[in-house]
mmCIF file of C-alpha atoms in Angstrom:
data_model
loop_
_atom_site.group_PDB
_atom_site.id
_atom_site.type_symbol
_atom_site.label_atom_id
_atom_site.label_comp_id
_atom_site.label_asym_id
_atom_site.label_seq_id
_atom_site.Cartn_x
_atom_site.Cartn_y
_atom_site.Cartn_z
ATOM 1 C CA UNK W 20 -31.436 -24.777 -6.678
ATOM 2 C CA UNK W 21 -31.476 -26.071 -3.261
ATOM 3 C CA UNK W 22 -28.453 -24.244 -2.189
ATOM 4 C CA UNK W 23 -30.484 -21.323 -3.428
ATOM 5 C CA UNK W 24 -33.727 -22.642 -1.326
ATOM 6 C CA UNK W 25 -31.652 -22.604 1.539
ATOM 7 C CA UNK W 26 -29.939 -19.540 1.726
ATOM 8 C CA UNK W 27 -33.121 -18.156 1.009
ATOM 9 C CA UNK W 28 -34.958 -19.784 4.213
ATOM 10 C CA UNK W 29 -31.729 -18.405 6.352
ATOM 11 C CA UNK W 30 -32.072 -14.920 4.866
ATOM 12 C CA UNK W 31 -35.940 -15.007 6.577
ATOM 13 C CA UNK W 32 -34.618 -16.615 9.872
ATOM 14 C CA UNK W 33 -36.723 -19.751 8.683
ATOM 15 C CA UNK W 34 -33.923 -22.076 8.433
ATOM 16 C CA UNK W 35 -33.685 -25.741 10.816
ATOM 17 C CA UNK W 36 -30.412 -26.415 12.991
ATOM 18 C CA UNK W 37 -29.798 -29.124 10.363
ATOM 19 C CA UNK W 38 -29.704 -26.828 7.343
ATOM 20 C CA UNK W 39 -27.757 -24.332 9.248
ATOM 21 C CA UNK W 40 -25.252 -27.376 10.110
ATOM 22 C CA UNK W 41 -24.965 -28.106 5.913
ATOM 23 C CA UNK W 42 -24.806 -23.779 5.242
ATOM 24 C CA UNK W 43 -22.351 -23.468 7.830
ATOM 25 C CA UNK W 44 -19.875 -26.311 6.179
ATOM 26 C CA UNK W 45 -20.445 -24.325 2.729
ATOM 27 C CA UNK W 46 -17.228 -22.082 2.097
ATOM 28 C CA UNK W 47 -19.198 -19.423 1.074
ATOM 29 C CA UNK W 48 -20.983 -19.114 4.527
ATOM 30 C CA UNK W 49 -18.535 -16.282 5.210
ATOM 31 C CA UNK W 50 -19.317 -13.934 2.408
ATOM 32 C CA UNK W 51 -23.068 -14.871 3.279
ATOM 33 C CA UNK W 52 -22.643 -13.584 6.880
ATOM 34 C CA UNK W 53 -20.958 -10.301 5.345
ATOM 35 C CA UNK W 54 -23.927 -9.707 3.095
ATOM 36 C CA UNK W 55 -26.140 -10.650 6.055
ATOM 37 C CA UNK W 56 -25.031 -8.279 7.686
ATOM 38 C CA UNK W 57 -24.646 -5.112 4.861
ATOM 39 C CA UNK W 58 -28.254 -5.796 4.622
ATOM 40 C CA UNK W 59 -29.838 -5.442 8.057
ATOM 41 C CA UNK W 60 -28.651 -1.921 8.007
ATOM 42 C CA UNK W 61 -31.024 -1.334 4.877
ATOM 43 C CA UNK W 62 -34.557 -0.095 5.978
ATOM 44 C CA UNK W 63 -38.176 0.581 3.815
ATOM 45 C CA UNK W 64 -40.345 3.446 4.539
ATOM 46 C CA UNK W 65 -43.384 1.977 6.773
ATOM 47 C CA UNK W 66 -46.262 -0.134 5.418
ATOM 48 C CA UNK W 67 -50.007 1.657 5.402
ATOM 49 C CA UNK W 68 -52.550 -1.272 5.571
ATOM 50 C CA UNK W 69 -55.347 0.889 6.051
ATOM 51 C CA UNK W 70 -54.547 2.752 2.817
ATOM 52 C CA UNK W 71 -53.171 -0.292 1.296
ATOM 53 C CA UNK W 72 -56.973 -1.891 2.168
ATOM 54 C CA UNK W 73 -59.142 1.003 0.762
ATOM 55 C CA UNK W 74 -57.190 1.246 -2.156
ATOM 56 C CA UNK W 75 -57.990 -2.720 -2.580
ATOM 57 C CA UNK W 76 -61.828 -2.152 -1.937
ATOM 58 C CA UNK W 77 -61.880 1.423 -4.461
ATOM 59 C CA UNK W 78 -61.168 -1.105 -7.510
ATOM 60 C CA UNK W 79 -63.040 -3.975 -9.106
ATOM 61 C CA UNK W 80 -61.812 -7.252 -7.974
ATOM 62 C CA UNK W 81 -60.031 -8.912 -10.161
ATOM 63 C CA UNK W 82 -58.885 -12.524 -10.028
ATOM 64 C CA UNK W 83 -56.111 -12.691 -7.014
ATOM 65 C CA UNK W 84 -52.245 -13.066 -8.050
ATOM 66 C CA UNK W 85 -50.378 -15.931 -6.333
ATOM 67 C CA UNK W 86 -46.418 -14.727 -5.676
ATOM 68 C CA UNK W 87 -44.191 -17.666 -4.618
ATOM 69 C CA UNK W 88 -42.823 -17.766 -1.893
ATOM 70 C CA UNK W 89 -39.976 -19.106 -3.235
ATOM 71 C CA UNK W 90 -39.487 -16.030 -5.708
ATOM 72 C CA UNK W 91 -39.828 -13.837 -3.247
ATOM 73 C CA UNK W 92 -36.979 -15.313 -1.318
ATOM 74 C CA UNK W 93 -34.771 -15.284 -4.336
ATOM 75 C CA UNK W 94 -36.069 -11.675 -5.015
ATOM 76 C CA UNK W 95 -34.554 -10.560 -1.841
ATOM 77 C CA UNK W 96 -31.123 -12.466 -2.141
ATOM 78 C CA UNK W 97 -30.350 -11.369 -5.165
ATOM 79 C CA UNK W 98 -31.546 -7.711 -4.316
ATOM 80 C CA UNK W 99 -28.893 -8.048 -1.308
ATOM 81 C CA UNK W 100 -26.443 -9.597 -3.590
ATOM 82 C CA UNK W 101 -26.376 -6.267 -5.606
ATOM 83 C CA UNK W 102 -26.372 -4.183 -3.130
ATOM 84 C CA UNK W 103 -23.469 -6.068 -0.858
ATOM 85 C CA UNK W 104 -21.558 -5.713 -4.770
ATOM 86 C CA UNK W 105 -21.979 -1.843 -5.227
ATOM 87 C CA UNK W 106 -20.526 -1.625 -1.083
ATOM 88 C CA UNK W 107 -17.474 -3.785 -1.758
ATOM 89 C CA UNK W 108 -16.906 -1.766 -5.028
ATOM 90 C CA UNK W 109 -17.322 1.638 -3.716
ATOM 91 C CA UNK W 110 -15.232 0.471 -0.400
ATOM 92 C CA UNK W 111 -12.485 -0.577 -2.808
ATOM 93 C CA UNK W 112 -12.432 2.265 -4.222
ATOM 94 C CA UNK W 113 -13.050 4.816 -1.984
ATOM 95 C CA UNK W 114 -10.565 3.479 1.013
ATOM 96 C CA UNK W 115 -6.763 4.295 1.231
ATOM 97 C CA UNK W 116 -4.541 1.686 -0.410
ATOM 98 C CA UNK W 117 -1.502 0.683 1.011
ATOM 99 C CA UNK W 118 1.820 -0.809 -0.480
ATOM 100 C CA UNK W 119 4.550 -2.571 1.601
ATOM 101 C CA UNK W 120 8.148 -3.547 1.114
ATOM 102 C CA UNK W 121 9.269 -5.798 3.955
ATOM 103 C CA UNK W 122 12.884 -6.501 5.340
ATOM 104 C CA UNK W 123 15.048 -8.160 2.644
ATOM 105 C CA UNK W 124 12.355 -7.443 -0.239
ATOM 106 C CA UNK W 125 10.854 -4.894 -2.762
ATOM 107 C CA UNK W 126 7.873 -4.260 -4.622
ATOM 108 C CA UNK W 127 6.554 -3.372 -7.829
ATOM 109 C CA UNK W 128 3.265 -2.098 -8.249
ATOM 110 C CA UNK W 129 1.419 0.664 -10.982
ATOM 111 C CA UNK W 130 -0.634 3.254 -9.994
ATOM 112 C CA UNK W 131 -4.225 4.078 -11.398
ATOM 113 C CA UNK W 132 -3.005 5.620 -14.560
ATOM 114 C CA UNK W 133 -0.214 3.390 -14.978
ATOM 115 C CA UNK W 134 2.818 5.460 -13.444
ATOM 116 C CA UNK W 135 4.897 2.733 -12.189
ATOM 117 C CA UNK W 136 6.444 2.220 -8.679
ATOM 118 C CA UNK W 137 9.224 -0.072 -7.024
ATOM 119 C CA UNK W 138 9.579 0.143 -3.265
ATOM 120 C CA UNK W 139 12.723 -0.298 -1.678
ATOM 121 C CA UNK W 140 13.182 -2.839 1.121
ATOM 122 C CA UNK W 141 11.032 -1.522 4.053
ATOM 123 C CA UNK W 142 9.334 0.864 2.837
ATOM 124 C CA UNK W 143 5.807 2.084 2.366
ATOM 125 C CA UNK W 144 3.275 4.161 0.038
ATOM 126 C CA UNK W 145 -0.118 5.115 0.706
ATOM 127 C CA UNK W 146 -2.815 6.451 -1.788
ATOM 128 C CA UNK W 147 -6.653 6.857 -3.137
ATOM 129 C CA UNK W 148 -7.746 5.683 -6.159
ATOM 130 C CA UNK W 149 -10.821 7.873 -5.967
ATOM 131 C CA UNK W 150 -10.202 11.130 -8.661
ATOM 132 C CA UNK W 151 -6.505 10.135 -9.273
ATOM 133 C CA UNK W 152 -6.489 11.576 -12.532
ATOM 134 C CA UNK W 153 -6.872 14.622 -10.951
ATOM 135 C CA UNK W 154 -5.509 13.809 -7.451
ATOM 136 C CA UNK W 155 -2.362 12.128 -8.078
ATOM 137 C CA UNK W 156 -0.720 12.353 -4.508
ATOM 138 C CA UNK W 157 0.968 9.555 -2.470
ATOM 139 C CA UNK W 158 2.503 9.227 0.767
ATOM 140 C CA UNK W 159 5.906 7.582 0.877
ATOM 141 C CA UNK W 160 7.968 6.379 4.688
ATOM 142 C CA UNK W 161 11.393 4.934 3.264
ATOM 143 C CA UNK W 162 12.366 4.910 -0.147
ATOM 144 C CA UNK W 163 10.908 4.181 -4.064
ATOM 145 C CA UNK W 164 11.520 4.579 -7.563
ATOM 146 C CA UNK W 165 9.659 6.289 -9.964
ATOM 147 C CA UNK W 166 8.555 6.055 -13.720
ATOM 148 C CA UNK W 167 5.902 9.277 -14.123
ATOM 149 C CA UNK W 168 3.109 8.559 -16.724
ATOM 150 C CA UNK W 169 2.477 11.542 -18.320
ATOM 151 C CA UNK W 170 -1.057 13.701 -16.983
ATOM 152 C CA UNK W 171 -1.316 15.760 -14.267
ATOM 153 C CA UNK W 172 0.164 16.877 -10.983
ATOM 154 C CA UNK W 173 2.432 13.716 -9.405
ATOM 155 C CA UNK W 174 3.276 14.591 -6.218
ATOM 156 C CA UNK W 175 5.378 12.354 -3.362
ATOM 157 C CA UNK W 176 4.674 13.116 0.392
ATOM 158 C CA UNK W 177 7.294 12.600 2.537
ATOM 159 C CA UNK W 178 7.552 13.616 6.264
ATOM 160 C CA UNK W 179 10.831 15.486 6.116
ATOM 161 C CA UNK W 180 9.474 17.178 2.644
ATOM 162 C CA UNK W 181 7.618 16.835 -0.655
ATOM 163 C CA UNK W 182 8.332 15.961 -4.779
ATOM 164 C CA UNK W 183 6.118 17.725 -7.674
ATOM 165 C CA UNK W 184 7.113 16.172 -11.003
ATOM 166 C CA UNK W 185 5.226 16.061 -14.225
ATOM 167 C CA UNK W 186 6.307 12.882 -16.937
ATOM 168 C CA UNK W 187 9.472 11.859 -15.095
ATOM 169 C CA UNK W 188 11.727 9.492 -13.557
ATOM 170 C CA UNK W 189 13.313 9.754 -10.215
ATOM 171 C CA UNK W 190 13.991 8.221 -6.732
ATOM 172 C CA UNK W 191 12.831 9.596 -3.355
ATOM 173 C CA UNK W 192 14.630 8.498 -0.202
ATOM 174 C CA UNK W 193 13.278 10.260 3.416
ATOM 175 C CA UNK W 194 14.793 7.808 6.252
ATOM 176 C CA UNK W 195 15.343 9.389 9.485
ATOM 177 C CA UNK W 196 16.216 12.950 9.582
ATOM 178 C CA UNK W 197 17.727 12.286 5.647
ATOM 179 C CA UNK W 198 15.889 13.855 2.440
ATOM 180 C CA UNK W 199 17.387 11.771 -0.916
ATOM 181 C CA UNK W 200 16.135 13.194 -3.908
ATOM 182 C CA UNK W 201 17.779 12.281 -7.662
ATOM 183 C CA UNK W 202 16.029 12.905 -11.074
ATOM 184 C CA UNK W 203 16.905 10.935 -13.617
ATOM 185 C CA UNK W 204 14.413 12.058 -16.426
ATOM 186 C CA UNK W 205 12.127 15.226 -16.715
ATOM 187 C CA UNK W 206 12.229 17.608 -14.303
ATOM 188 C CA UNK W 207 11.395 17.928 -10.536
ATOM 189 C CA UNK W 208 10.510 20.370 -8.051
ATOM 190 C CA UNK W 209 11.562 19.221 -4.396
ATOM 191 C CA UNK W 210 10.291 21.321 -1.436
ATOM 192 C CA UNK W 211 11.980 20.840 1.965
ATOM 193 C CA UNK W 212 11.077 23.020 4.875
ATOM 194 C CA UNK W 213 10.929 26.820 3.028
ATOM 195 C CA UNK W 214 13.550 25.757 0.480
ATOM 196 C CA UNK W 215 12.130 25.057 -3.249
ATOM 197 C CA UNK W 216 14.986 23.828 -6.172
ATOM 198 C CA UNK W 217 14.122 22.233 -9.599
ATOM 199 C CA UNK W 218 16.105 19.193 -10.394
ATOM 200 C CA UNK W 219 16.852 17.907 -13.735
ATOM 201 C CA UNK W 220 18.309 14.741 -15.926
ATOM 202 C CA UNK W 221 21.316 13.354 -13.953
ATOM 203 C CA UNK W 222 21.144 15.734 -10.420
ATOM 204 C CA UNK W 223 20.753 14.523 -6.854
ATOM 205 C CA UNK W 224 20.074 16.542 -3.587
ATOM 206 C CA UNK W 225 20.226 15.647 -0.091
ATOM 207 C CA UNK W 226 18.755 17.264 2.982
ATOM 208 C CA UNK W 227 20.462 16.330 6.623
ATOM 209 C CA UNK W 228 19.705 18.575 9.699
ATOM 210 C CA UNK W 229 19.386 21.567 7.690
ATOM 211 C CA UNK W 230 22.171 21.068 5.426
ATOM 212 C CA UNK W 231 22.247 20.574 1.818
ATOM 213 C CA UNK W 232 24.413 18.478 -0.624
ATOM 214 C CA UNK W 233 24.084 18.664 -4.401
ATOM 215 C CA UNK W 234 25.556 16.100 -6.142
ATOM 216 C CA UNK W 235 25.548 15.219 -9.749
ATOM 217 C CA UNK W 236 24.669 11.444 -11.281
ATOM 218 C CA UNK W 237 25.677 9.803 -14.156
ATOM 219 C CA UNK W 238 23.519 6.989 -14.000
ATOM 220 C CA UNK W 239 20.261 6.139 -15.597
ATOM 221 C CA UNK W 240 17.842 4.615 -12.710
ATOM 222 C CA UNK W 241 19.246 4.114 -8.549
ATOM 223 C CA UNK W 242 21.391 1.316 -8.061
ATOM 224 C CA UNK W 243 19.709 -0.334 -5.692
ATOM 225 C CA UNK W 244 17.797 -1.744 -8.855
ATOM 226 C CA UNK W 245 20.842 -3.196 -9.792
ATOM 227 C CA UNK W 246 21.612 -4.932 -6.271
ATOM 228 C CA UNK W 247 24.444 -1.809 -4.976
ATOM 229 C CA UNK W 248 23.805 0.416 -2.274
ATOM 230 C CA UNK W 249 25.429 3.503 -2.961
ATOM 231 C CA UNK W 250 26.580 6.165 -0.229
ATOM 232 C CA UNK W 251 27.537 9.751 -0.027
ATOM 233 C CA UNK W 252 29.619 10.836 2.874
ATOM 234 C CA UNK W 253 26.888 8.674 4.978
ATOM 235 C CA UNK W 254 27.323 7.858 8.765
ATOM 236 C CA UNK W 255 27.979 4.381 9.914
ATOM 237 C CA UNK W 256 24.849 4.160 11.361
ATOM 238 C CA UNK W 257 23.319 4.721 8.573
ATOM 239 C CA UNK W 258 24.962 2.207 6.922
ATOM 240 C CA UNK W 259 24.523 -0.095 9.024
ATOM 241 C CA UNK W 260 20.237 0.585 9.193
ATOM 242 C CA UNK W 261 20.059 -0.288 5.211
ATOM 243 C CA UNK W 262 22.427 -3.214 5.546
ATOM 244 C CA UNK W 263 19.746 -4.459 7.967
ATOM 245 C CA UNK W 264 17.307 -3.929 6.041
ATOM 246 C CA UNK W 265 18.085 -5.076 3.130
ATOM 247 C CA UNK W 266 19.602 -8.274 4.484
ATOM 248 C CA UNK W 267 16.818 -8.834 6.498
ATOM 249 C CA UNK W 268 19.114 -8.970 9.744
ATOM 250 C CA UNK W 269 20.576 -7.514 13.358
ATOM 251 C CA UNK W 270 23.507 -5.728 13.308
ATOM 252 C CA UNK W 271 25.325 -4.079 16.563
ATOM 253 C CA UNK W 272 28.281 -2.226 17.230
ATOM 254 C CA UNK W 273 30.455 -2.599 20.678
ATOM 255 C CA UNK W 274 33.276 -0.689 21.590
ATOM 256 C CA UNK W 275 33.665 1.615 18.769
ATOM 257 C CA UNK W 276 31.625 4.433 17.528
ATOM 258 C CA UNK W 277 33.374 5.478 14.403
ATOM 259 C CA UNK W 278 32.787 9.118 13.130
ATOM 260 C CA UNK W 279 34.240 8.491 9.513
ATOM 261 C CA UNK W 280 31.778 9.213 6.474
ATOM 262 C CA UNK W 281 31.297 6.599 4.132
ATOM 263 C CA UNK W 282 31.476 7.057 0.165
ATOM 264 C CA UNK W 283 31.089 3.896 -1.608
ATOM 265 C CA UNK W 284 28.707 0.827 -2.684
ATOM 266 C CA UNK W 285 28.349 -2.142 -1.112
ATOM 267 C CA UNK W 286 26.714 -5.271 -2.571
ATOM 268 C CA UNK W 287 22.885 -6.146 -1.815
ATOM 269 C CA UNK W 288 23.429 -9.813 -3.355
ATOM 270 C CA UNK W 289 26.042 -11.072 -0.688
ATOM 271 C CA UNK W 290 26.031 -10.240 2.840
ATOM 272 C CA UNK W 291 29.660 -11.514 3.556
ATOM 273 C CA UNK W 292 30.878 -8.968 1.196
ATOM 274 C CA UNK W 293 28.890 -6.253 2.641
ATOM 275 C CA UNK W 294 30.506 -7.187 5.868
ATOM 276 C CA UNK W 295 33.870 -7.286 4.777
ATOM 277 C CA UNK W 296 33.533 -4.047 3.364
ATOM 278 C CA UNK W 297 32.675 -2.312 6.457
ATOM 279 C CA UNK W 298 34.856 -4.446 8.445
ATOM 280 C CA UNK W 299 37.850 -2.921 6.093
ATOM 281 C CA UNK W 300 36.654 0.605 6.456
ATOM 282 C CA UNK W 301 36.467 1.204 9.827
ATOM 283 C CA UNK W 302 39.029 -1.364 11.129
ATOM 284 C CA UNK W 303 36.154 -3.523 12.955
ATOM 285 C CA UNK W 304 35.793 -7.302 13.060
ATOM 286 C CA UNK W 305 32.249 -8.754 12.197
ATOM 287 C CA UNK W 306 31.399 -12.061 13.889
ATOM 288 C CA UNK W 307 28.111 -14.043 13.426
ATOM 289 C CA UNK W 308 26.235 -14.393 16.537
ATOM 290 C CA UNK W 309 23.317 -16.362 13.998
ATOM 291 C CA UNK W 310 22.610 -16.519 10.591
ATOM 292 C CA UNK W 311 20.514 -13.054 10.979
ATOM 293 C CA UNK W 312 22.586 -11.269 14.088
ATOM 294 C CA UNK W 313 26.253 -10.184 13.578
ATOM 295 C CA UNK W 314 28.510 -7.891 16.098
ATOM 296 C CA UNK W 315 30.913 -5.923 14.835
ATOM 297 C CA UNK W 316 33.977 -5.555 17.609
ATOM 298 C CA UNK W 317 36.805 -2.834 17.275
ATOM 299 C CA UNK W 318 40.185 -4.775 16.499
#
């Protein structure tokens, strides 16, 4: 109750520098400052005391009502208290949520109506929950797996194009200037630039600088999930970006610039092996400059 007493007396700029001292030290104080401040943007239409006063003297006077003080205080902070609830609800739902997948982890995450999500070491998905059920769009920068709940219109933004599914499973992948798309249940519909083509169970596309590769799958979700990188005829640099950051490390190249493709899977659980495997491929020798940098050096 005094707690109460005082927050009330701070609310009405009454308070003494000693009560302000014992507010301050409450851990609360902060979430009293943000409702504080919600409220001072809240305004009442003007106050008539002349027609307040001759509506007074029009009616018999009646024995006068005392209001406490008190109650009044605790009218007003729990008036605010509702209000500052209804703003952090409709902010929460109403503002752009945001998923991230650092270096050297993932995420896993469901959407409003349960569709579920993993994100792929640095990577990134942005959506509204506001009307999802009828709205169900999300932006995606790197890469993520997907299990559809059945409903509406899914669709995946990427920068370099977009995915339209409907109850389905599948993995997007836009890094770069690369477009990775492989369905593994359902169907898809995968737009990049003015090209449109429906994927179904067990097929894989890829978009790079104009060009396209189908390719078909035999698997039943990406094997990343399973701790494998997997390549297609894949550049060395583009290798060498996932490696990094999956491993959550620096990796350079001197005196060699290989041009080979790369067609393979290399392990996401043990970064010596990883190494080694490049190493063998294109004839280079890794050496650990720290724990989290490694050269590679032509032999």
């Amino acid at each position: 109750m005094e707690k109460n007493y005082i927050l009330a007396k701070w609310l009405n700029n009454e308070i003494t520098k000693e009560e302000l001292v014992e507010l301050k030290a409450s851990p609360d104080f902060e979430e009293y400052e943000k409702i504080k401040k919600y409220s001072a943007h809240l305004k009442v239409s003007d106050f008539d005391q002349d027609t307040i006063l001759e509506r007074v003297l029009s009616h018999k006077k009646t024995a006068p009502k005392v209001i406490s003080i008190y109650k009044n205080w605790m009218f007003k902070v729990a008036a605010v208290l509702v209000i500052a609830l209804g703003l952090t609800y409709s902010i929460q739902n109403f503002k752009t949520q945001t998923q991230l997948a650092s270096f050297g982890k993932r995420t896993t995450f469901s959407l409003p109506d349960n569709s579920q999500v993993v994100l792929n070491a640095g990577s990134e998905i942005e959506y509204k929950k506001w009307n999802w059920k009828y709205n169900r769009n999300l932006n995606l920068k790197g890469e993520a797996y997907f299990k559809v709940a059945k409903g509406q219109r899914f669709e995946v933004k990427t920068t370099l194009g977009n995915v339209v599914v409907l109850g389905t499973q599948f993995n997007v992948k836009a890094r770069k200037n690369r477009f990775d798309i492989t369905c593994f249940e359902g169907r898809v519909k995968v737009n990049y630039k003015e090209k449109e083509i429906i994927l179904t169970h067990g097929q894989s596309v890829t978009f790079e600088n104009g060009n396209q590769i189908n390719t078909p799958v035999n698997i039943e979700k990406p094997e990343w999930l399973e701790n494998n990188l997997s390549f297609n005829k894949e550049k060395l640099s583009t290798i060498l970006d996932e490696i990094q950051r999956q491993y959550n490390v620096s990796i350079a190249v001197k005196n060699n610039n290989p041009n080979e493709l790369f067609t393979g899977k290399i392990p996401l659980n043990n970064l010596d092996v990883a190494l080694k495997i490049i190493a063998t491929t294109y004839h280079l020798e890794p050496k650990k400059i720290k724990a989290d940098k490694i050269i590679f050096e032509g032999k």
